[in-house]
Amino acid sequence: MLTLIYLIAITAEAMTGALAAGRRNMDIFGVTVIAFLTALGGGTVRDIVLGRYPIGWTQHPEYVGLVVAGGLAAVFVARYMKRLSRVFLVLDALGLIAFTIIGCGVAQSMDYHPVVVVMAGMITGIAGGILRDVLCNRVPVVFRQELYASVSFAVALLYLGLIKLGVPHDLNVLASFAVGLAIRLAAIWREWRLPVFMYRHDLH
Amino acid sequence: MLTLIYLIAITAEAMTGALAAGRRNMDIFGVTVIAFLTALGGGTVRDIVLGRYPIGWTQHPEYVGLVVAGGLAAVFVARYMKRLSRVFLVLDALGLIAFTIIGCGVAQSMDYHPVVVVMAGMITGIAGGILRDVLCNRVPVVFRQELYASVSFAVALLYLGLIKLGVPHDLNVLASFAVGLAIRLAAIWREWRLPVFMYRHDLH
Amino acid sequence: MLTLIYLIAITAEAMTGALAAGRRNMDIFGVTVIAFLTALGGGTVRDIVLGRYPIGWTQHPEYVGLVVAGGLAAVFVARYMKRLSRVFLVLDALGLIAFTIIGCGVAQSMDYHPVVVVMAGMITGIAGGILRDVLCNRVPVVFRQELYASVSFAVALLYLGLIKLGVPHDLNVLASFAVGLAIRLAAIWREWRLPVFMYRHDLH
């Protein structure tokens, strides 16, 4: 089931990535690249940082096909996506949680320290969006919007904690999704944000 | 001969990278870094993604010397480069094709799936220019200009197809250069572009 | 002693990174990421380029804790940091030199070519600041400000040269710090810069 959610999530991420590319008037090649990086960039950065070769998607060319198709499809259905924005927010939240759990699992299976396991989960969850924003030449929204990375952090902690407590894996995944989704949707609904740090001067 | 074209191409790429740095008023260190990344960044990203260590240029410090020299030379001959812009467009096209063929070959020799082989060729061809543009703080031109990544894509497909058909390697390389160069120069001349995706709304 | 300077330096780098994030009005998660990348990003890029796995900080989660704490602390003491700007400039210079020496040592222990050893030192010294600036959506200051990367370059050359001459390692490190600090502080004081390359035209 985690795999199914993962496949739906990377398709949804690819589609929202395509819209970001469209906001920069990119051509369909640019759309494809941004869709790919938004969907699969997080896992790529995680694998590179952990030294896990071969990188995930290189062994699953069907994932590449899926996100490219999703990105191109978004061009055609863009006019309807605004109306579906709530659906996409939910899919994006599901993706964030799935990516986080999968990323934690990868680092754990390589015997990394729990601190690195949590970071691997968060990298998988948010690095794709950071790459998308860097290539679209803007400050990553994940550094400024309502709770997003924090959801990934909370899910990673919860997932690791429940493993430590010996909770069965299926139940653990279910609890992580329930809690993660609840926090994320509440954060969108109530506009929960982390405190912002404003600084005016140049140090130098 | 592919090696000779490669050496000419990385020098030419380094020189055009230096001009991009000059447009941002960088100092000669910045010029050197941008020249290096424009010329050798694509191969670096490819090697990191494929997990091919040691990375190419670390075993060829003479390439590093060549691109640094090319970048610094561009500062001195900058005033003449506008007049030579057609020459550089041809050298850049040759480089794009050479990078693509070399990148495909690297991934193939590591037994990656054909989808990854094509992507490795394209990464080698275009990632250097993307790094240059990100460090110069602009949206990568490869996502917006006339056919460029598409040339890399076409060359990669043709090259793999001709291998499959059992065409001798020399003839294959020759055909790939002929077709690639023809498409690229025609694209510049006739301003062929991919369809552009324009999108106005914020999804979120 | 190099380790002690290293720990002080990554904390100071994390704090200055946090201020850069504050200038972009990031939330405290963004502050944490920028602090982390400013302090440990250079070593991360070096390890990835050299293929040295596992990456340094993954084996030292206490470093991650230190830079996160430093970044968050900067939010609270930001108002005092302007007054301490000279202290931070010195700490930053010490960090640049320590990072360079450590980076050279890593590449040397992997038997890379001297050209790559020098580059590894420089990457360790400056790539963190480049990542910080890219994520803050600006052209990296290291490409434009008074002598900085050049200090890293000079220190790397001196350090390698003294090893070649058989100078004892402690003395070598001491000399590298003395010379590096002298150049860097003089450069700040006298505003020494590399020549700037200004270029107006689009090649294409």
Coordinates of C-alpha atoms in Angstrom, one line a residue:
Chain A
M1 CA 0.0 0.0 0.0
L2 CA 2.9 2.3 0.7
T3 CA 4.1 1.6 -2.9
L4 CA 0.7 2.5 -4.3
I5 CA 0.6 5.8 -2.3
Y6 CA 4.2 6.4 -3.5
L7 CA 3.2 6.0 -7.1
I8 CA 0.2 8.3 -6.8
A9 CA 2.3 10.8 -4.9
I10 CA 5.2 11.0 -7.4
T11 CA 2.6 11.5 -10.2
A12 CA 0.9 14.3 -8.2
E13 CA 4.3 15.9 -7.3
A14 CA 5.3 15.8 -11.0
M15 CA 2.0 17.5 -11.9
T16 CA 2.5 20.3 -9.4
G17 CA 6.1 20.6 -10.5
A18 CA 4.9 21.1 -14.0
L19 CA 2.7 24.0 -12.9
A20 CA 5.7 25.7 -11.3
A21 CA 7.6 25.3 -14.6
G22 CA 4.6 26.8 -16.4
R23 CA 4.7 29.8 -14.1
R24 CA 8.2 30.5 -15.5
N25 CA 7.0 30.0 -19.1
M26 CA 9.3 27.0 -19.6
D27 CA 9.0 24.8 -22.7
I28 CA 7.8 21.2 -22.4
F29 CA 11.4 20.0 -21.9
G30 CA 11.8 22.3 -18.9
V31 CA 8.4 21.1 -17.7
T32 CA 9.6 17.5 -17.9
V33 CA 12.8 18.2 -16.0
I34 CA 11.1 20.2 -13.2
A35 CA 8.4 17.5 -13.0
F36 CA 11.1 14.8 -12.7
L37 CA 13.1 16.7 -10.1
T38 CA 10.1 17.6 -8.0
A39 CA 8.9 14.0 -7.9
L40 CA 12.2 12.0 -7.8
G41 CA 14.8 14.6 -6.8
G42 CA 14.3 14.1 -3.1
G43 CA 15.1 10.4 -3.3
T44 CA 18.0 11.1 -5.6
V45 CA 19.6 13.6 -3.1
R46 CA 19.0 11.1 -0.3
D47 CA 20.7 8.3 -2.2
I48 CA 23.6 10.5 -3.1
V49 CA 24.1 11.7 0.5
L50 CA 23.8 8.1 1.9
G51 CA 26.0 6.7 -0.9
R52 CA 23.3 4.2 -1.9
Y53 CA 24.0 3.1 -5.4
P54 CA 22.5 2.5 -7.9
I55 CA 20.1 5.3 -7.2
G56 CA 16.4 4.2 -6.8
W57 CA 14.8 5.4 -10.1
T58 CA 17.7 4.1 -12.2
Q59 CA 16.4 0.6 -11.4
H60 CA 12.8 1.6 -12.0
P61 CA 12.6 3.3 -15.4
E62 CA 8.8 2.9 -15.2
Y63 CA 8.9 5.6 -12.4
V64 CA 10.7 7.9 -14.8
G65 CA 8.0 7.3 -17.4
L66 CA 5.3 7.9 -14.9
V67 CA 6.6 11.3 -13.7
V68 CA 7.3 12.4 -17.3
A69 CA 3.8 11.4 -18.3
G70 CA 2.4 13.2 -15.2
G71 CA 4.3 16.3 -16.0
L72 CA 3.1 16.4 -19.6
A73 CA -0.4 15.6 -18.6
A74 CA -0.5 18.5 -16.3
V75 CA 0.1 20.8 -19.3
F76 CA -3.2 19.6 -20.7
V77 CA -5.3 19.5 -17.6
A78 CA -3.8 22.7 -16.1
R79 CA -7.0 24.6 -16.4
Y80 CA -8.8 22.0 -14.2
M81 CA -6.1 21.8 -11.6
K82 CA -7.0 24.9 -9.8
R83 CA -10.5 23.5 -9.1
L84 CA -8.8 20.3 -7.9
S85 CA -6.3 22.2 -5.7
R86 CA -7.7 20.6 -2.5
V87 CA -7.2 17.1 -3.9
F88 CA -3.6 18.0 -4.8
L89 CA -2.9 19.4 -1.4
V90 CA -4.1 16.1 0.1
L91 CA -2.0 14.1 -2.4
D92 CA 1.0 16.3 -1.7
A93 CA 0.6 15.6 2.0
L94 CA 0.3 11.9 1.4
G95 CA 3.4 12.1 -0.7
L96 CA 5.3 14.0 2.0
I97 CA 4.5 11.3 4.5
A98 CA 5.2 8.4 2.2
F99 CA 8.5 9.9 1.1
T100 CA 9.5 10.5 4.7
I101 CA 8.7 6.9 5.8
I102 CA 10.5 5.5 2.8
G103 CA 13.5 7.7 3.3
C104 CA 13.8 6.7 7.0
G105 CA 13.6 3.1 6.0
V106 CA 16.4 3.4 3.4
A107 CA 18.8 5.0 5.9
Q108 CA 17.8 2.5 8.6
S109 CA 18.6 -0.4 6.4
M110 CA 22.1 1.0 5.9
D111 CA 22.6 1.2 9.7
Y112 CA 22.9 5.0 9.8
H113 CA 22.6 6.8 13.2
P114 CA 19.0 7.8 14.1
V115 CA 19.8 11.5 13.5
V116 CA 20.8 10.6 10.0
V117 CA 17.7 8.4 9.6
V118 CA 15.5 11.3 10.5
M119 CA 17.4 13.6 8.1
A120 CA 17.2 11.0 5.3
G121 CA 13.4 11.0 5.8
M122 CA 13.2 14.7 5.6
I123 CA 15.5 15.0 2.6
T124 CA 13.4 12.5 0.7
G125 CA 10.3 14.5 1.6
I126 CA 11.4 18.0 0.8
A127 CA 14.6 18.1 -1.3
G128 CA 12.6 17.6 -4.5
G129 CA 10.6 20.8 -3.9
I130 CA 13.8 22.6 -3.0
L131 CA 15.4 21.6 -6.4
R132 CA 12.2 22.7 -8.2
D133 CA 12.4 26.1 -6.6
V134 CA 16.1 26.6 -7.1
L135 CA 15.7 25.8 -10.9
C136 CA 12.7 28.1 -11.0
N137 CA 14.9 30.8 -9.5
R138 CA 13.1 31.5 -6.2
V139 CA 13.7 31.0 -2.5
P140 CA 12.4 27.5 -1.6
V141 CA 8.8 27.8 -0.3
V142 CA 9.5 25.1 2.2
F143 CA 11.6 27.6 4.1
R144 CA 8.7 30.0 4.5
Q145 CA 5.3 28.5 4.2
E146 CA 3.0 26.9 6.8
L147 CA 4.2 23.7 8.5
Y148 CA 5.6 21.3 5.9
A149 CA 9.1 20.2 6.8
S150 CA 7.9 20.1 10.4
V151 CA 5.3 17.5 9.3
S152 CA 8.1 15.4 7.8
F153 CA 10.1 15.8 11.0
A154 CA 7.2 14.8 13.2
V155 CA 6.4 11.8 11.0
A156 CA 10.1 10.7 11.1
L157 CA 10.2 10.9 14.9
L158 CA 6.9 9.1 15.3
Y159 CA 7.9 6.4 12.9
L160 CA 11.2 5.8 14.6
G161 CA 9.7 5.9 18.1
L162 CA 7.0 3.4 17.2
I163 CA 9.7 1.0 15.8
K164 CA 11.6 1.4 19.0
L165 CA 8.4 0.5 20.9
G166 CA 8.0 -2.6 18.9
V167 CA 4.7 -1.6 17.2
P168 CA 4.0 -3.8 14.2
H169 CA 5.1 -2.1 10.9
D170 CA 1.7 -1.9 9.3
L171 CA 0.2 -0.2 12.3
N172 CA 3.2 2.1 12.5
V173 CA 2.8 3.2 8.9
L174 CA -1.0 3.7 9.5
A175 CA -0.4 5.8 12.6
S176 CA 2.3 7.9 10.9
F177 CA -0.1 8.7 8.0
A178 CA -2.9 9.5 10.3
V179 CA -0.9 11.9 12.5
G180 CA 1.1 13.4 9.6
L181 CA -2.0 14.0 7.5
A182 CA -3.8 15.5 10.5
I183 CA -1.0 17.9 11.3
R184 CA -0.5 19.0 7.7
L185 CA -4.1 19.6 6.9
A186 CA -4.7 21.4 10.2
A187 CA -1.6 23.5 9.3
I188 CA -3.0 24.5 5.9
W189 CA -6.5 25.1 7.3
R190 CA -5.4 27.2 10.3
E191 CA -2.3 28.6 8.6
W192 CA 0.1 27.3 11.3
R193 CA 3.6 28.5 10.7
L194 CA 6.9 28.3 12.4
P195 CA 8.2 31.5 13.8
V196 CA 9.9 33.6 11.1
F197 CA 13.4 35.1 11.6
M198 CA 13.7 38.6 10.2
Y199 CA 17.1 40.1 10.1
R200 CA 18.0 43.4 8.4
H201 CA 21.7 44.1 8.6
D202 CA 24.7 42.8 6.7
L203 CA 27.0 41.1 9.1
H204 CA 29.9 42.1 6.9
Chain B
M1 CA 38.4 12.0 -32.9
L2 CA 35.6 12.1 -30.4
T3 CA 38.3 12.9 -27.8
L4 CA 39.6 15.8 -29.9
I5 CA 36.1 17.2 -30.4
Y6 CA 35.6 16.7 -26.6
L7 CA 38.7 18.8 -25.8
I8 CA 37.8 21.5 -28.2
A9 CA 34.2 21.5 -26.9
I10 CA 35.1 21.8 -23.2
T11 CA 37.4 24.7 -24.0
A12 CA 34.6 26.4 -25.9
E13 CA 32.1 25.7 -23.2
A14 CA 34.5 27.1 -20.6
M15 CA 34.8 30.3 -22.7
T16 CA 31.1 30.8 -23.0
G17 CA 30.7 30.1 -19.3
A18 CA 33.2 32.8 -18.6
L19 CA 31.1 35.3 -20.5
A20 CA 28.1 34.4 -18.5
A21 CA 30.1 35.1 -15.3
G22 CA 31.2 38.4 -16.8
R23 CA 27.6 39.4 -17.3
R24 CA 27.2 39.1 -13.5
N25 CA 30.4 41.1 -12.9
M26 CA 32.2 38.3 -11.2
D27 CA 35.8 38.4 -10.4
I28 CA 38.3 36.1 -12.1
F29 CA 37.8 33.4 -9.4
G30 CA 34.1 33.4 -10.1
V31 CA 34.9 33.3 -13.9
T32 CA 37.1 30.2 -13.3
V33 CA 34.5 28.4 -11.3
I34 CA 31.7 29.1 -13.8
A35 CA 33.9 28.1 -16.7
F36 CA 34.8 24.8 -14.9
L37 CA 31.2 24.0 -14.1
T38 CA 29.9 24.9 -17.6
A39 CA 32.5 22.6 -19.2
L40 CA 32.9 19.7 -16.7
G41 CA 29.8 20.1 -14.5
G42 CA 27.6 17.9 -16.8
G43 CA 30.0 15.0 -16.6
T44 CA 30.3 15.5 -12.9
V45 CA 26.6 15.3 -12.3
R46 CA 26.4 12.2 -14.5
D47 CA 29.1 10.4 -12.6
I48 CA 27.5 11.3 -9.3
V49 CA 24.1 10.1 -10.4
L50 CA 25.5 6.9 -11.9
G51 CA 27.8 6.3 -8.9
R52 CA 30.9 6.2 -11.2
Y53 CA 33.9 6.9 -9.0
P54 CA 36.5 8.3 -9.3
I55 CA 34.8 11.2 -11.3
G56 CA 36.2 11.7 -14.8
W57 CA 38.1 15.0 -14.4
T58 CA 39.8 13.9 -11.1
Q59 CA 41.8 11.4 -13.3
H60 CA 42.5 14.1 -15.9
P61 CA 43.8 17.1 -14.2
E62 CA 44.9 18.3 -17.6
Y63 CA 41.2 18.8 -18.4
V64 CA 40.9 21.1 -15.4
G65 CA 43.9 23.1 -16.6
L66 CA 42.4 23.3 -20.0
V67 CA 39.0 24.7 -18.9
V68 CA 40.6 27.1 -16.4
A69 CA 42.9 28.4 -19.1
G70 CA 39.9 28.6 -21.5
G71 CA 37.9 30.6 -19.0
L72 CA 40.7 33.0 -18.2
A73 CA 41.5 33.4 -21.9
A74 CA 37.9 34.4 -22.6
V75 CA 38.4 37.4 -20.4
F76 CA 41.1 38.7 -22.7
V77 CA 39.5 37.9 -26.0
A78 CA 35.9 38.7 -24.9
R79 CA 35.7 41.7 -27.2
Y80 CA 36.3 39.4 -30.2
M81 CA 33.9 36.7 -29.2
K82 CA 30.8 38.5 -30.3
R83 CA 32.2 38.5 -33.9
L84 CA 33.0 34.8 -33.5
S85 CA 29.6 34.0 -32.1
R86 CA 28.7 31.7 -35.0
V87 CA 31.9 29.8 -34.5
F88 CA 31.0 29.3 -30.9
L89 CA 27.5 28.2 -31.7
V90 CA 28.9 25.5 -33.9
L91 CA 31.5 24.5 -31.2
D92 CA 28.7 24.4 -28.6
A93 CA 26.6 22.2 -30.9
L94 CA 29.6 19.9 -31.4
G95 CA 30.1 19.8 -27.7
L96 CA 26.5 19.0 -27.0
I97 CA 26.6 16.0 -29.3
A98 CA 30.0 14.8 -28.1
F99 CA 28.9 15.1 -24.5
T100 CA 25.7 13.2 -25.2
I101 CA 27.5 10.3 -27.0
I102 CA 30.1 10.1 -24.3
G103 CA 27.5 10.2 -21.5
C104 CA 25.5 7.4 -23.2
G105 CA 28.6 5.3 -23.5
V106 CA 29.5 5.7 -19.8
A107 CA 26.0 4.6 -18.7
Q108 CA 26.0 1.7 -21.2
S109 CA 29.3 0.4 -19.9
M110 CA 27.8 0.3 -16.5
D111 CA 24.9 -1.8 -17.8
Y112 CA 22.2 0.7 -16.9
H113 CA 18.7 0.5 -18.5
P114 CA 18.4 2.2 -21.9
V115 CA 16.1 4.9 -20.3
V116 CA 18.9 5.7 -17.9
V117 CA 21.5 5.6 -20.8
V118 CA 19.5 8.3 -22.7
M119 CA 19.2 10.4 -19.5
A120 CA 22.9 10.0 -18.8
G121 CA 23.7 11.3 -22.3
M122 CA 21.3 14.3 -21.8
I123 CA 22.7 15.1 -18.3
T124 CA 26.2 15.1 -19.7
G125 CA 25.1 17.4 -22.4
I126 CA 23.0 20.0 -20.5
A127 CA 23.7 19.8 -16.7
G128 CA 26.8 22.0 -17.0
G129 CA 24.7 24.8 -18.5
I130 CA 22.1 24.4 -15.8
L131 CA 24.7 24.7 -13.0
R132 CA 26.1 27.8 -14.8
D133 CA 22.7 29.4 -14.8
V134 CA 21.8 28.5 -11.2
L135 CA 25.1 30.0 -10.0
C136 CA 24.4 33.1 -12.2
N137 CA 21.0 33.3 -10.5
R138 CA 18.7 32.9 -13.5
V139 CA 16.3 30.3 -14.8
P140 CA 18.3 27.9 -17.0
V141 CA 18.1 28.9 -20.6
V142 CA 18.0 25.3 -21.7
F143 CA 14.4 25.2 -20.3
R144 CA 13.3 28.1 -22.6
Q145 CA 15.5 28.6 -25.7
E146 CA 15.2 27.0 -29.2
L147 CA 15.8 23.2 -29.5
Y148 CA 18.8 22.2 -27.4
A149 CA 18.0 19.5 -25.0
S150 CA 15.9 18.0 -27.7
V151 CA 19.0 17.7 -29.9
S152 CA 20.7 15.8 -27.1
F153 CA 17.6 13.6 -26.8
A154 CA 17.5 12.9 -30.5
V155 CA 21.2 12.1 -30.7
A156 CA 21.0 9.7 -27.7
L157 CA 18.1 7.9 -29.3
L158 CA 19.8 7.7 -32.7
Y159 CA 23.1 6.6 -31.2
L160 CA 21.4 3.8 -29.2
G161 CA 19.2 2.8 -32.2
L162 CA 22.2 2.5 -34.5
I163 CA 24.1 0.4 -31.9
K164 CA 21.0 -1.9 -31.7
L165 CA 21.1 -2.2 -35.5
G166 CA 24.7 -3.3 -35.4
V167 CA 26.0 -0.2 -37.3
P168 CA 29.8 0.1 -36.8
H169 CA 30.7 2.5 -34.0
D170 CA 32.7 5.0 -36.2
L171 CA 29.8 5.3 -38.7
N172 CA 27.3 5.6 -35.8
V173 CA 29.3 8.5 -34.3
L174 CA 29.5 10.2 -37.7
A175 CA 25.8 9.8 -38.3
S176 CA 25.0 11.1 -34.8
F177 CA 27.1 14.2 -35.4
A178 CA 25.7 14.8 -38.8
V179 CA 22.0 14.5 -37.7
G180 CA 22.6 16.4 -34.4
L181 CA 24.4 19.2 -36.0
A182 CA 21.8 19.5 -38.7
I183 CA 18.9 19.7 -36.2
R184 CA 20.7 22.1 -33.9
L185 CA 21.8 24.6 -36.6
A186 CA 18.4 24.4 -38.3
A187 CA 16.8 25.1 -34.9
I188 CA 19.0 28.2 -34.4
W189 CA 18.5 29.4 -38.0
R190 CA 14.7 28.9 -38.0
E191 CA 14.2 29.5 -34.3
W192 CA 12.5 26.2 -33.8
R193 CA 11.2 25.9 -30.3
L194 CA 9.3 23.4 -28.2
P195 CA 5.8 24.5 -27.2
V196 CA 5.9 26.7 -24.2
F197 CA 3.7 26.1 -21.1
M198 CA 2.4 29.3 -19.6
Y199 CA 0.5 29.0 -16.3
R200 CA -0.7 32.0 -14.3
H201 CA -2.2 30.7 -11.0
D202 CA -0.8 29.6 -7.8
L203 CA -2.0 26.1 -7.1
H204 CA -1.8 26.7 -3.5
Chain C
M1 CA 43.8 21.7 17.9
L2 CA 42.6 21.6 14.3
T3 CA 39.5 19.8 15.5
L4 CA 38.8 22.4 18.1
I5 CA 39.1 25.2 15.5
Y6 CA 37.0 23.1 13.2
L7 CA 34.2 22.9 15.9
I8 CA 34.3 26.6 16.6
A9 CA 34.4 27.3 12.9
I10 CA 31.3 25.2 12.0
T11 CA 29.4 26.8 14.8
A12 CA 30.4 30.3 13.6
E13 CA 29.5 29.4 10.0
A14 CA 26.2 28.1 11.1
M15 CA 25.4 31.4 12.9
T16 CA 26.3 33.6 9.9
G17 CA 24.3 31.2 7.7
A18 CA 21.3 31.8 10.0
L19 CA 21.6 35.5 9.5
A20 CA 21.6 35.1 5.7
A21 CA 18.4 33.1 6.1
G22 CA 16.9 35.8 8.3
R23 CA 17.6 38.4 5.6
R24 CA 15.2 36.3 3.5
N25 CA 12.6 36.1 6.3
M26 CA 12.8 32.4 6.5
D27 CA 11.2 30.5 9.3
I28 CA 13.3 28.6 11.8
F29 CA 13.3 25.5 9.7
G30 CA 14.8 27.4 6.8
V31 CA 17.2 28.9 9.3
T32 CA 18.3 25.5 10.4
V33 CA 18.8 24.2 6.9
I34 CA 20.8 27.2 5.8
A35 CA 22.9 27.0 9.0
F36 CA 23.5 23.3 8.3
L37 CA 24.5 23.8 4.7
T38 CA 26.7 26.8 5.3
A39 CA 28.6 24.9 8.0
L40 CA 28.7 21.3 6.7
G41 CA 27.7 21.7 3.0
G42 CA 31.3 22.2 1.9
G43 CA 32.5 18.9 3.4
T44 CA 29.4 17.2 2.0
V45 CA 30.1 18.4 -1.6
R46 CA 33.8 17.4 -1.2
D47 CA 32.9 13.9 0.0
I48 CA 30.4 13.4 -2.8
V49 CA 32.9 14.6 -5.5
L50 CA 35.6 12.4 -4.1
G51 CA 33.3 9.5 -3.6
R52 CA 34.2 9.3 0.1
Y53 CA 31.4 7.4 1.8
P54 CA 30.0 7.5 4.4
I55 CA 29.9 11.3 4.3
G56 CA 31.7 12.9 7.3
W57 CA 28.8 14.3 9.3
T58 CA 26.8 11.2 9.0
Q59 CA 29.3 9.6 11.4
H60 CA 29.3 12.6 13.7
P61 CA 25.7 13.4 14.5
E62 CA 27.1 15.6 17.3
Y63 CA 28.3 18.0 14.5
V64 CA 24.7 18.2 13.2
G65 CA 23.5 19.0 16.7
L66 CA 26.1 21.6 17.1
V67 CA 25.4 23.5 13.9
V68 CA 21.6 23.3 14.4
A69 CA 22.1 24.7 17.9
G70 CA 24.4 27.4 16.5
G71 CA 21.9 28.4 13.9
L72 CA 19.0 28.6 16.3
A73 CA 21.1 30.4 18.9
A74 CA 21.9 33.0 16.2
V75 CA 18.2 33.9 16.1
F76 CA 18.3 34.9 19.7
V77 CA 21.6 36.7 19.7
A78 CA 21.2 38.3 16.3
R79 CA 21.0 41.8 17.7
Y80 CA 24.4 41.4 19.3
M81 CA 26.1 39.9 16.3
K82 CA 26.6 43.1 14.4
R83 CA 28.7 44.4 17.3
L84 CA 30.6 41.2 17.2
S85 CA 31.1 41.3 13.4
R86 CA 34.9 41.5 13.7
V87 CA 34.9 38.4 15.9
F88 CA 32.9 36.6 13.3
L89 CA 35.1 37.7 10.5
V90 CA 38.1 36.2 12.3
L91 CA 36.2 33.0 13.1
D92 CA 35.1 32.8 9.5
A93 CA 38.7 33.2 8.3
L94 CA 39.9 30.5 10.8
G95 CA 37.1 28.3 9.5
L96 CA 38.1 28.9 5.9
I97 CA 41.7 27.9 6.6
A98 CA 40.7 24.9 8.8
F99 CA 38.2 23.6 6.1
T100 CA 40.9 24.0 3.4
I101 CA 43.5 22.1 5.3
I102 CA 41.1 19.3 6.3
G103 CA 39.8 19.1 2.7
C104 CA 43.3 18.8 1.3
G105 CA 44.0 16.1 3.8
V106 CA 41.0 14.0 2.9
A107 CA 41.8 14.1 -0.8
Q108 CA 45.4 13.3 -0.1
S109 CA 44.5 10.3 2.0
M110 CA 42.6 9.0 -1.0
D111 CA 45.6 9.4 -3.3
Y112 CA 44.1 12.0 -5.6
H113 CA 46.3 14.1 -7.9
P114 CA 47.6 17.3 -6.3
V115 CA 45.4 19.4 -8.6
V116 CA 42.4 17.6 -7.1
V117 CA 43.8 17.9 -3.6
V118 CA 43.9 21.7 -3.9
M119 CA 40.4 21.7 -5.4
A120 CA 39.1 19.5 -2.5
G121 CA 40.5 22.0 0.0
M122 CA 38.8 24.9 -1.8
I123 CA 35.5 23.0 -2.2
T124 CA 35.5 22.3 1.6
G125 CA 36.3 26.0 2.3
I126 CA 33.8 27.7 0.0
A127 CA 31.0 25.3 -1.3
G128 CA 29.0 25.7 1.9
G129 CA 28.7 29.5 1.3
I130 CA 27.8 28.9 -2.3
L131 CA 25.0 26.5 -1.3
R132 CA 23.8 29.1 1.2
D133 CA 23.7 31.8 -1.4
V134 CA 22.0 29.6 -4.1
L135 CA 19.2 28.7 -1.6
C136 CA 18.9 32.4 -0.6
N137 CA 18.5 33.1 -4.3
R138 CA 21.5 35.3 -4.9
V139 CA 24.8 35.2 -6.9
P140 CA 27.4 33.7 -4.5
V141 CA 29.3 36.4 -2.7
V142 CA 32.5 34.4 -3.0
F143 CA 32.5 35.2 -6.7
R144 CA 32.5 38.9 -6.1
Q145 CA 33.8 40.0 -2.7
E146 CA 37.4 40.7 -1.5
L147 CA 39.9 37.9 -1.5
Y148 CA 38.3 34.8 0.0
A149 CA 38.6 31.8 -2.3
S150 CA 42.1 33.1 -3.1
V151 CA 43.0 32.7 0.5
S152 CA 41.8 29.1 0.4
F153 CA 43.9 28.6 -2.8
A154 CA 47.0 30.1 -1.2
V155 CA 46.6 28.0 1.9
A156 CA 46.1 24.8 -0.1
L157 CA 49.3 25.5 -2.1
L158 CA 51.3 26.4 1.0
Y159 CA 50.1 23.4 2.9
L160 CA 51.0 21.0 0.0
G161 CA 54.3 22.7 -0.6
L162 CA 55.4 22.4 3.0
I163 CA 54.4 18.7 3.1
K164 CA 56.6 18.3 0.0
L165 CA 59.4 20.0 1.7
G166 CA 59.1 17.6 4.7
V167 CA 58.1 20.3 7.2
P168 CA 56.6 18.7 10.3
H169 CA 52.8 18.6 10.2
D170 CA 52.2 20.8 13.3
L171 CA 54.5 23.5 12.0
N172 CA 52.9 23.3 8.6
V173 CA 49.4 23.8 10.0
L174 CA 50.6 26.7 12.1
A175 CA 52.3 28.3 9.1
S176 CA 49.2 27.8 7.0
F177 CA 47.0 29.5 9.6
A178 CA 49.4 32.4 10.1
V179 CA 49.8 33.1 6.4
G180 CA 46.1 32.5 5.6
L181 CA 44.8 34.6 8.4
A182 CA 47.3 37.4 7.5
I183 CA 46.1 37.5 3.8
R184 CA 42.4 37.3 4.7
L185 CA 42.5 40.0 7.3
A186 CA 44.6 42.3 5.2
A187 CA 42.2 41.7 2.3
I188 CA 39.2 42.7 4.4
W189 CA 41.1 45.7 5.9
R190 CA 42.5 47.0 2.5
E191 CA 39.6 45.7 0.4
W192 CA 41.9 43.7 -1.8
R193 CA 39.9 42.2 -4.6
L194 CA 40.6 40.1 -7.7
P195 CA 40.1 41.9 -11.0
V196 CA 36.4 41.8 -12.0
F197 CA 35.3 40.8 -15.5
M198 CA 32.5 42.8 -16.8
Y199 CA 30.8 41.8 -20.0
R200 CA 27.7 43.3 -21.6
H201 CA 26.7 41.4 -24.6
D202 CA 24.8 38.2 -25.1
L203 CA 26.9 35.8 -27.1
H204 CA 23.9 34.3 -28.5

